[in-house]
Every structure is written in C-alpha cells, then in structure tokens.
C-alpha cells in the first residue's frame, strides 16, 4: 500500500472534520438540553443495568460504538452525564458493537448512518438559520451529529485500507499463545481499531484471520478485547 504525504494530510483533515462535528454537537446539546433532558438522561443511566442497556440500544441504532462513545463524551462534557453514568453506557456500546459484528459475519450487511447525514443537514440548517434560540440549538446539534458521521466516514476512507488487505497482517500466524503474546494481541487489536476507526471492521478482519488459520482462537479473542479498547 502506497501512502503519501498528501494522504497523511487528507487523514489529518478528516480527523479535524470529525472533531469539529463532535464540538458542534456538544455545544448544541449543551444549549438545547435544559434541565428536562438532563433529568431524562440521568434517569436512563442512574441504574447501571439501564446505563448498559442504553449504550447497547444507541449502538444498535447508529451501528457505531465509536460514535456512541463520542456522543457519551459530549454528554459528559455538556454536564448531562457524570463519569460514572457514562461508564455503563460505554460498556453497553461495546456489547452492541459485538452483536453488530456477529450480524456482519452472518449477513454481510451493515446500515450506514452516513447515508442520512446530508438529509440531517437539510433538516438542521433551516432550524439553525430561521428558528428561535431553542430551535437554533437543536439545529446546531443535528448538524453536528451529521458532521460527526461524515467525519467518521472520511476517516475510514482516509486511512490505509487494512480491511481489504488482511494479508498484510498474515505474519501474526507465527506467534504462540501465552500471557505476553495475549497482551501483545490486545495491543494489536487496539491499534488496528484506531487505524480503521471501526471496531466492527476490525472484528471482521479478525474473523478473516482466524478463519484462514493465521491466528488461533485465543489470540483472536485477545484481539477482540483490544478492539473494544481501541473503540473507546
């Protein structure tokens, strides 16, 4: 795979796009939320079980635990969730992305919420330009939400395409199972997820490697653990 300086700049630009969407979304919900939404989110996450369930449902809806984690960080940043409440949501998000990986492995289908990002901007822009202060804040949140997913999509397209070139990692087949090797593969799983910006894609890659006999099941399991760490 050839990766030039221009490709690096595109990657940095995509990362900036993603962070900008996160910033707009965080500021929009902070302005629009008010006490009522704060109380609703607090009630949803006060019980640890419901916090995990909330993270699971959000990830099932948006099909991206990375996005769920970013949204959770935005809520904490806006003062809508505490750190303890957000931890359960992130655990649920990681459970949700594992279920998504099984769906991908069986059906090869994954809903791409980026397809509705532009329609979301079409809805949010009039709210931002024409609405009152409350409506403007919700319009800002919707546009930030759309930009967030456009940024994620741009990141996935800008990184080296490991997903379609799994043979790059075929050298991993020479490792034997052991404590240090397992820890190494946790680190590799984390790194691969950071590169491809999708734990579901990283898990799919792990499935390919395990299916081809490049790595045994215990090392594949260690990679999956690392991929969930990488998402966070």
mmCIF file of N, CA, C and O in Angstrom, residues 53-92:
data_model
loop_
_atom_site.group_PDB
_atom_site.id
_atom_site.type_symbol
_atom_site.label_atom_id
_atom_site.label_comp_id
_atom_site.label_asym_id
_atom_site.label_seq_id
_atom_site.Cartn_x
_atom_site.Cartn_y
_atom_site.Cartn_z
ATOM 1 N N UNK A 53 -27.779 -0.924 29.055
ATOM 2 C CA UNK A 53 -28.817 -1.136 28.041
ATOM 3 C C UNK A 53 -28.936 0.065 27.116
ATOM 4 O O UNK A 53 -29.103 -0.083 25.902
ATOM 5 N N UNK A 54 -28.806 1.275 27.687
ATOM 6 C CA UNK A 54 -28.856 2.491 26.872
ATOM 7 C C UNK A 54 -27.722 2.510 25.848
ATOM 8 O O UNK A 54 -27.937 2.796 24.661
ATOM 9 N N UNK A 55 -26.498 2.194 26.291
ATOM 10 C CA UNK A 55 -25.366 2.140 25.364
ATOM 11 C C UNK A 55 -25.555 1.097 24.282
ATOM 12 O O UNK A 55 -25.236 1.316 23.113
ATOM 13 N N UNK A 56 -26.117 -0.060 24.675
ATOM 14 C CA UNK A 56 -26.373 -1.134 23.720
ATOM 15 C C UNK A 56 -27.380 -0.689 22.659
ATOM 16 O O UNK A 56 -27.186 -0.908 21.455
ATOM 17 N N UNK A 57 -28.475 -0.055 23.089
ATOM 18 C CA UNK A 57 -29.526 0.360 22.156
ATOM 19 C C UNK A 57 -29.039 1.458 21.218
ATOM 20 O O UNK A 57 -29.344 1.437 20.018
ATOM 21 N N UNK A 58 -28.266 2.417 21.759
ATOM 22 C CA UNK A 58 -27.754 3.502 20.909
ATOM 23 C C UNK A 58 -26.814 2.940 19.844
ATOM 24 O O UNK A 58 -26.887 3.308 18.667
ATOM 25 N N UNK A 59 -25.938 2.026 20.242
ATOM 26 C CA UNK A 59 -25.008 1.425 19.283
ATOM 27 C C UNK A 59 -25.763 0.586 18.252
ATOM 28 O O UNK A 59 -25.405 0.578 17.070
ATOM 29 N N UNK A 60 -26.808 -0.111 18.680
ATOM 30 C CA UNK A 60 -27.619 -0.879 17.733
ATOM 31 C C UNK A 60 -28.280 0.049 16.722
ATOM 32 O O UNK A 60 -28.446 -0.307 15.559
ATOM 33 N N UNK A 61 -28.645 1.262 17.160
ATOM 34 C CA UNK A 61 -29.293 2.222 16.268
ATOM 35 C C UNK A 61 -28.311 2.835 15.283
ATOM 36 O O UNK A 61 -28.553 2.846 14.075
ATOM 37 N N UNK A 62 -27.168 3.347 15.791
ATOM 38 C CA UNK A 62 -26.234 4.073 14.919
ATOM 39 C C UNK A 62 -25.182 3.166 14.301
ATOM 40 O O UNK A 62 -24.431 3.595 13.424
ATOM 41 N N UNK A 63 -25.084 1.895 14.757
ATOM 42 C CA UNK A 63 -24.157 0.922 14.196
ATOM 43 C C UNK A 63 -22.703 1.363 14.310
ATOM 44 O O UNK A 63 -21.882 1.070 13.447
ATOM 45 N N UNK A 64 -22.389 2.095 15.366
ATOM 46 C CA UNK A 64 -21.004 2.513 15.573
ATOM 47 C C UNK A 64 -20.779 2.784 17.051
ATOM 48 O O UNK A 64 -21.293 3.772 17.589
ATOM 49 N N UNK A 65 -20.017 1.924 17.710
ATOM 50 C CA UNK A 65 -19.724 2.162 19.125
ATOM 51 C C UNK A 65 -18.775 3.348 19.284
ATOM 52 O O UNK A 65 -18.785 4.012 20.324
ATOM 53 N N UNK A 66 -17.953 3.624 18.255
ATOM 54 C CA UNK A 66 -17.102 4.816 18.305
ATOM 55 C C UNK A 66 -17.964 6.070 18.402
ATOM 56 O O UNK A 66 -17.698 6.971 19.205
ATOM 57 N N UNK A 67 -19.011 6.130 17.580
ATOM 58 C CA UNK A 67 -19.904 7.283 17.607
ATOM 59 C C UNK A 67 -20.647 7.366 18.930
ATOM 60 O O UNK A 67 -20.831 8.455 19.486
ATOM 61 N N UNK A 68 -21.079 6.213 19.465
ATOM 62 C CA UNK A 68 -21.761 6.194 20.759
ATOM 63 C C UNK A 68 -20.837 6.716 21.849
ATOM 64 O O UNK A 68 -21.253 7.499 22.712
ATOM 65 N N UNK A 69 -19.578 6.288 21.809
ATOM 66 C CA UNK A 69 -18.608 6.744 22.798
ATOM 67 C C UNK A 69 -18.387 8.246 22.687
ATOM 68 O O UNK A 69 -18.354 8.957 23.700
ATOM 69 N N UNK A 70 -18.269 8.749 21.457
ATOM 70 C CA UNK A 70 -18.070 10.186 21.247
ATOM 71 C C UNK A 70 -19.276 10.972 21.746
ATOM 72 O O UNK A 70 -19.141 12.016 22.397
ATOM 73 N N UNK A 71 -20.492 10.474 21.452
ATOM 74 C CA UNK A 71 -21.693 11.147 21.934
ATOM 75 C C UNK A 71 -21.737 11.157 23.456
ATOM 76 O O UNK A 71 -22.126 12.152 24.076
ATOM 77 N N UNK A 72 -21.328 10.038 24.072
ATOM 78 C CA UNK A 72 -21.311 9.957 25.534
ATOM 79 C C UNK A 72 -20.335 10.962 26.113
ATOM 80 O O UNK A 72 -20.631 11.645 27.103
ATOM 81 N N UNK A 73 -19.160 11.079 25.497
ATOM 82 C CA UNK A 73 -18.181 12.079 25.932
ATOM 83 C C UNK A 73 -18.764 13.487 25.795
ATOM 84 O O UNK A 73 -18.568 14.345 26.669
ATOM 85 N N UNK A 74 -19.519 13.717 24.709
ATOM 86 C CA UNK A 74 -20.159 15.017 24.515
ATOM 87 C C UNK A 74 -21.155 15.300 25.628
ATOM 88 O O UNK A 74 -21.246 16.424 26.128
ATOM 89 N N UNK A 75 -21.929 14.280 26.019
ATOM 90 C CA UNK A 75 -22.905 14.453 27.088
ATOM 91 C C UNK A 75 -22.216 14.756 28.422
ATOM 92 O O UNK A 75 -22.683 15.577 29.203
ATOM 93 N N UNK A 76 -21.089 14.068 28.678
ATOM 94 C CA UNK A 76 -20.339 14.335 29.908
ATOM 95 C C UNK A 76 -19.776 15.749 29.864
ATOM 96 O O UNK A 76 -19.829 16.500 30.846
ATOM 97 N N UNK A 77 -19.244 16.127 28.697
ATOM 98 C CA UNK A 77 -18.683 17.460 28.526
ATOM 99 C C UNK A 77 -19.740 18.549 28.722
ATOM 100 O O UNK A 77 -19.451 19.629 29.236
ATOM 101 N N UNK A 78 -20.986 18.237 28.317
ATOM 102 C CA UNK A 78 -22.087 19.189 28.462
ATOM 103 C C UNK A 78 -22.697 19.163 29.858
ATOM 104 O O UNK A 78 -23.609 19.930 30.154
ATOM 105 N N UNK A 79 -22.217 18.267 30.713
ATOM 106 C CA UNK A 79 -22.729 18.175 32.063
ATOM 107 C C UNK A 79 -24.023 17.401 32.186
ATOM 108 O O UNK A 79 -24.721 17.480 33.201
ATOM 109 N N UNK A 80 -24.396 16.639 31.122
ATOM 110 C CA UNK A 80 -25.643 15.881 31.132
ATOM 111 C C UNK A 80 -25.478 14.514 31.784
ATOM 112 O O UNK A 80 -26.459 13.917 32.219
ATOM 113 N N UNK A 81 -24.258 13.994 31.810
ATOM 114 C CA UNK A 81 -23.973 12.710 32.446
ATOM 115 C C UNK A 81 -22.741 12.857 33.331
ATOM 116 O O UNK A 81 -21.854 13.666 33.038
ATOM 117 N N UNK A 82 -22.695 12.059 34.377
ATOM 118 C CA UNK A 82 -21.476 12.007 35.193
ATOM 119 C C UNK A 82 -20.534 10.955 34.607
ATOM 120 O O UNK A 82 -20.934 10.150 33.752
ATOM 121 N N UNK A 83 -19.301 10.958 35.066
ATOM 122 C CA UNK A 83 -18.329 9.982 34.575
ATOM 123 C C UNK A 83 -18.776 8.564 34.892
ATOM 124 O O UNK A 83 -18.671 7.665 34.051
ATOM 125 N N UNK A 84 -19.305 8.340 36.100
ATOM 126 C CA UNK A 84 -19.754 7.005 36.499
ATOM 127 C C UNK A 84 -20.924 6.537 35.634
ATOM 128 O O UNK A 84 -20.997 5.379 35.241
ATOM 129 N N UNK A 85 -21.854 7.453 35.328
ATOM 130 C CA UNK A 85 -23.007 7.099 34.497
ATOM 131 C C UNK A 85 -22.574 6.769 33.070
ATOM 132 O O UNK A 85 -23.119 5.870 32.432
ATOM 133 N N UNK A 86 -21.566 7.494 32.573
ATOM 134 C CA UNK A 86 -21.112 7.265 31.198
ATOM 135 C C UNK A 86 -20.398 5.931 31.046
ATOM 136 O O UNK A 86 -20.390 5.343 29.965
ATOM 137 N N UNK A 87 -19.786 5.433 32.145
ATOM 138 C CA UNK A 87 -19.048 4.173 32.063
ATOM 139 C C UNK A 87 -19.967 3.026 31.662
ATOM 140 O O UNK A 87 -19.613 2.184 30.829
ATOM 141 N N UNK A 88 -21.163 2.976 32.239
ATOM 142 C CA UNK A 88 -22.116 1.932 31.884
ATOM 143 C C UNK A 88 -22.550 2.024 30.433
ATOM 144 O O UNK A 88 -22.697 1.009 29.748
ATOM 145 N N UNK A 89 -22.741 3.263 29.937
ATOM 146 C CA UNK A 89 -23.134 3.458 28.541
ATOM 147 C C UNK A 89 -22.052 2.932 27.608
ATOM 148 O O UNK A 89 -22.332 2.269 26.605
ATOM 149 N N UNK A 90 -20.785 3.191 27.940
ATOM 150 C CA UNK A 90 -19.685 2.726 27.096
ATOM 151 C C UNK A 90 -19.574 1.205 27.116
ATOM 152 O O UNK A 90 -19.265 0.591 26.092
ATOM 153 N N UNK A 91 -19.830 0.593 28.288
ATOM 154 C CA UNK A 91 -19.837 -0.875 28.345
ATOM 155 C C UNK A 91 -20.926 -1.435 27.439
ATOM 156 O O UNK A 91 -20.701 -2.399 26.694
ATOM 157 N N UNK A 92 -22.109 -0.826 27.493
ATOM 158 C CA UNK A 92 -23.198 -1.257 26.625
ATOM 159 C C UNK A 92 -22.872 -1.063 25.156
ATOM 160 O O UNK A 92 -23.246 -1.881 24.312
#
